[in-house]
Amino acid sequence: MTRPFRVVTQKNWIAEQFVPMGAVHDWGFDIDPVTAPETIWWAPGAWVASALKSGVHLPLMSCGPHWLGNLPIALVGRRIVTGRLDRVGIHDNLRNFGEDVFVKLPEAKLDSFPAALHRTKDLRETLAQSGLPGDTLIQIQDPMFFSVEARYWVARGEIVAASLYQIYGTVWGAPNWEAAQFECLWSAEELDIFARMVVREVPGPPGYVLDVGMTEDVPFVIEANAAWSSGTYDGDPAGIFAAIEASHDFTGEHPEWAWNPNPSLYTGGPLKVLTS
């Protein structure tokens, strides 16, 4: 069965790279409740949350907000705590951290609350002023600085596409990006080996994205993201599409990997639902 493929974005170039895979550019103004559950999607998490508000459930999968924090310390190299925003500081979950902590929304991205370093002693006050719902899931980590970062797209236990996206402070898309890639050939090879080991040994959904990075010549997992909403960088579009397709549970065989929106994503209204 050939399923329709819709790319929800305001950026034309994202949709255009998937045209060979049959992609249709969707501006995201509305949704068809009849065809949507059988469609392959690339879309922002906030848009999918709005679809859910409209009563349209899409069969999307991800590693989940607690996946990273449950990994062995040997794979992540830092302490990671994930919990509700309104419970930060309870049960002494900040006591073991240093003066600064890295704070992000797991499996969610909001311009109003970007991933950033914060003073540990001020964190509860900072979060209280964020305007986010109390049940928002946040992730607190020891700061870790990666010299090189790479993304890997996974489909059914295999890495099907890969892309570097940060090299010694130069980010993908910068004017000197091509020159920067020659500075990290050894690191890139090490990251490839490490990423394949993680994919092989750590359980994950049939389709997802794995970000890994190098620090002091040692590779670690940065995070996992949903294949159906992650930036594509220099990844091979055909391989990325394979991971996106694999991240859809059309048969209902993988309820343990079902994506549930972080409450922070429920800030938008419901989508317009098309009627026949």
PDB file of N, CA, C and O in Angstrom, residues 66-92:
ATOM      1  N   HIS A  66      11.391  10.151  28.748  1.00  0.00           N
ATOM      2  CA  HIS A  66      12.226   9.555  29.788  1.00  0.00           C
ATOM      3  C   HIS A  66      13.326   8.636  29.224  1.00  0.00           C
ATOM      4  O   HIS A  66      14.125   8.107  29.986  1.00  0.00           O
ATOM      5  N   TRP A  67      13.354   8.463  27.912  1.00  0.00           N
ATOM      6  CA  TRP A  67      14.317   7.551  27.292  1.00  0.00           C
ATOM      7  C   TRP A  67      15.747   7.950  27.612  1.00  0.00           C
ATOM      8  O   TRP A  67      16.557   7.125  28.036  1.00  0.00           O
ATOM      9  N   LEU A  68      16.081   9.218  27.454  1.00  0.00           N
ATOM     10  CA  LEU A  68      17.455   9.676  27.651  1.00  0.00           C
ATOM     11  C   LEU A  68      17.904   9.491  29.093  1.00  0.00           C
ATOM     12  O   LEU A  68      18.999   8.996  29.359  1.00  0.00           O
ATOM     13  N   GLY A  69      17.055   9.861  30.041  1.00  0.00           N
ATOM     14  CA  GLY A  69      17.422   9.763  31.445  1.00  0.00           C
ATOM     15  C   GLY A  69      17.553   8.345  31.945  1.00  0.00           C
ATOM     16  O   GLY A  69      18.173   8.115  33.001  1.00  0.00           O
ATOM     17  N   ASN A  70      16.995   7.399  31.216  1.00  0.00           N
ATOM     18  CA  ASN A  70      17.085   5.991  31.615  1.00  0.00           C
ATOM     19  C   ASN A  70      18.298   5.281  31.027  1.00  0.00           C
ATOM     20  O   ASN A  70      18.530   4.106  31.325  1.00  0.00           O
ATOM     21  N   LEU A  71      19.086   5.973  30.203  1.00  0.00           N
ATOM     22  CA  LEU A  71      20.274   5.352  29.627  1.00  0.00           C
ATOM     23  C   LEU A  71      21.384   5.243  30.679  1.00  0.00           C
ATOM     24  O   LEU A  71      21.468   6.061  31.595  1.00  0.00           O
ATOM     25  N   PRO A  72      22.267   4.256  30.548  1.00  0.00           N
ATOM     26  CA  PRO A  72      23.409   4.143  31.474  1.00  0.00           C
ATOM     27  C   PRO A  72      24.296   5.375  31.386  1.00  0.00           C
ATOM     28  O   PRO A  72      24.440   5.988  30.323  1.00  0.00           O
ATOM     29  N   ILE A  73      24.915   5.726  32.502  1.00  0.00           N
ATOM     30  CA  ILE A  73      25.789   6.891  32.544  1.00  0.00           C
ATOM     31  C   ILE A  73      26.938   6.774  31.544  1.00  0.00           C
ATOM     32  O   ILE A  73      27.429   7.767  31.015  1.00  0.00           O
ATOM     33  N   ALA A  74      27.339   5.558  31.210  1.00  0.00           N
ATOM     34  CA  ALA A  74      28.419   5.357  30.248  1.00  0.00           C
ATOM     35  C   ALA A  74      28.029   5.842  28.850  1.00  0.00           C
ATOM     36  O   ALA A  74      28.897   6.180  28.044  1.00  0.00           O
ATOM     37  N   LEU A  75      26.741   5.913  28.558  1.00  0.00           N
ATOM     38  CA  LEU A  75      26.285   6.357  27.236  1.00  0.00           C
ATOM     39  C   LEU A  75      25.985   7.850  27.190  1.00  0.00           C
ATOM     40  O   LEU A  75      26.018   8.456  26.113  1.00  0.00           O
ATOM     41  N   VAL A  76      25.685   8.446  28.346  1.00  0.00           N
ATOM     42  CA  VAL A  76      25.312   9.866  28.340  1.00  0.00           C
ATOM     43  C   VAL A  76      26.361  10.752  29.014  1.00  0.00           C
ATOM     44  O   VAL A  76      26.448  11.952  28.722  1.00  0.00           O
ATOM     45  N   GLY A  77      27.131  10.209  29.963  1.00  0.00           N
ATOM     46  CA  GLY A  77      28.221  10.959  30.575  1.00  0.00           C
ATOM     47  C   GLY A  77      27.807  12.077  31.515  1.00  0.00           C
ATOM     48  O   GLY A  77      28.638  12.896  31.906  1.00  0.00           O
ATOM     49  N   ARG A  78      26.530  12.142  31.901  1.00  0.00           N
ATOM     50  CA  ARG A  78      26.065  13.231  32.754  1.00  0.00           C
ATOM     51  C   ARG A  78      24.796  12.810  33.486  1.00  0.00           C
ATOM     52  O   ARG A  78      24.115  11.874  33.090  1.00  0.00           O
ATOM     53  N   ARG A  79      24.485  13.538  34.562  1.00  0.00           N
ATOM     54  CA  ARG A  79      23.239  13.295  35.280  1.00  0.00           C
ATOM     55  C   ARG A  79      22.084  13.934  34.521  1.00  0.00           C
ATOM     56  O   ARG A  79      22.192  15.049  34.012  1.00  0.00           O
ATOM     57  N   ILE A  80      20.965  13.229  34.474  1.00  0.00           N
ATOM     58  CA  ILE A  80      19.782  13.714  33.755  1.00  0.00           C
ATOM     59  C   ILE A  80      18.556  13.406  34.604  1.00  0.00           C
ATOM     60  O   ILE A  80      18.347  12.265  35.013  1.00  0.00           O
ATOM     61  N   VAL A  81      17.753  14.425  34.875  1.00  0.00           N
ATOM     62  CA  VAL A  81      16.511  14.261  35.632  1.00  0.00           C
ATOM     63  C   VAL A  81      15.369  14.816  34.790  1.00  0.00           C
ATOM     64  O   VAL A  81      15.454  15.943  34.276  1.00  0.00           O
ATOM     65  N   THR A  82      14.307  14.041  34.628  1.00  0.00           N
ATOM     66  CA  THR A  82      13.136  14.476  33.873  1.00  0.00           C
ATOM     67  C   THR A  82      11.916  14.446  34.792  1.00  0.00           C
ATOM     68  O   THR A  82      11.680  13.457  35.484  1.00  0.00           O
ATOM     69  N   GLY A  83      11.177  15.531  34.818  1.00  0.00           N
ATOM     70  CA  GLY A  83       9.993  15.579  35.677  1.00  0.00           C
ATOM     71  C   GLY A  83       9.133  16.794  35.393  1.00  0.00           C
ATOM     72  O   GLY A  83       9.436  17.613  34.507  1.00  0.00           O
ATOM     73  N   ARG A  84       8.064  16.913  36.155  1.00  0.00           N
ATOM     74  CA  ARG A  84       7.135  18.026  35.982  1.00  0.00           C
ATOM     75  C   ARG A  84       7.761  19.343  36.436  1.00  0.00           C
ATOM     76  O   ARG A  84       8.493  19.392  37.420  1.00  0.00           O
ATOM     77  N   LEU A  85       7.405  20.401  35.720  1.00  0.00           N
ATOM     78  CA  LEU A  85       7.931  21.718  36.048  1.00  0.00           C
ATOM     79  C   LEU A  85       7.560  22.127  37.472  1.00  0.00           C
ATOM     80  O   LEU A  85       8.378  22.696  38.191  1.00  0.00           O
ATOM     81  N   ASP A  86       6.333  21.837  37.896  1.00  0.00           N
ATOM     82  CA  ASP A  86       5.891  22.296  39.216  1.00  0.00           C
ATOM     83  C   ASP A  86       6.436  21.448  40.355  1.00  0.00           C
ATOM     84  O   ASP A  86       6.125  21.701  41.520  1.00  0.00           O
ATOM     85  N   ARG A  87       7.274  20.456  40.049  1.00  0.00           N
ATOM     86  CA  ARG A  87       7.861  19.636  41.106  1.00  0.00           C
ATOM     87  C   ARG A  87       9.375  19.757  41.158  1.00  0.00           C
ATOM     88  O   ARG A  87      10.034  18.994  41.869  1.00  0.00           O
ATOM     89  N   VAL A  88       9.935  20.685  40.402  1.00  0.00           N
ATOM     90  CA  VAL A  88      11.375  20.899  40.457  1.00  0.00           C
ATOM     91  C   VAL A  88      11.764  21.347  41.863  1.00  0.00           C
ATOM     92  O   VAL A  88      11.164  22.255  42.428  1.00  0.00           O
ATOM     93  N   GLY A  89      12.765  20.707  42.412  1.00  0.00           N
ATOM     94  CA  GLY A  89      13.201  21.022  43.768  1.00  0.00           C
ATOM     95  C   GLY A  89      12.632  20.106  44.815  1.00  0.00           C
ATOM     96  O   GLY A  89      13.171  19.988  45.914  1.00  0.00           O
ATOM     97  N   ILE A  90      11.539  19.421  44.484  1.00  0.00           N
ATOM     98  CA  ILE A  90      10.956  18.450  45.416  1.00  0.00           C
ATOM     99  C   ILE A  90      11.799  17.175  45.374  1.00  0.00           C
ATOM    100  O   ILE A  90      12.337  16.787  44.343  1.00  0.00           O
ATOM    101  N   HIS A  91      11.899  16.496  46.498  1.00  0.00           N
ATOM    102  CA  HIS A  91      12.688  15.258  46.603  1.00  0.00           C
ATOM    103  C   HIS A  91      14.168  15.504  46.295  1.00  0.00           C
ATOM    104  O   HIS A  91      14.867  14.601  45.858  1.00  0.00           O
ATOM    105  N   ASP A  92      14.621  16.751  46.492  1.00  0.00           N
ATOM    106  CA  ASP A  92      16.041  17.074  46.356  1.00  0.00           C
ATOM    107  C   ASP A  92      16.600  16.753  44.977  1.00  0.00           C
ATOM    108  O   ASP A  92      17.764  16.389  44.824  1.00  0.00           O
TER     109      ASP A  92
END
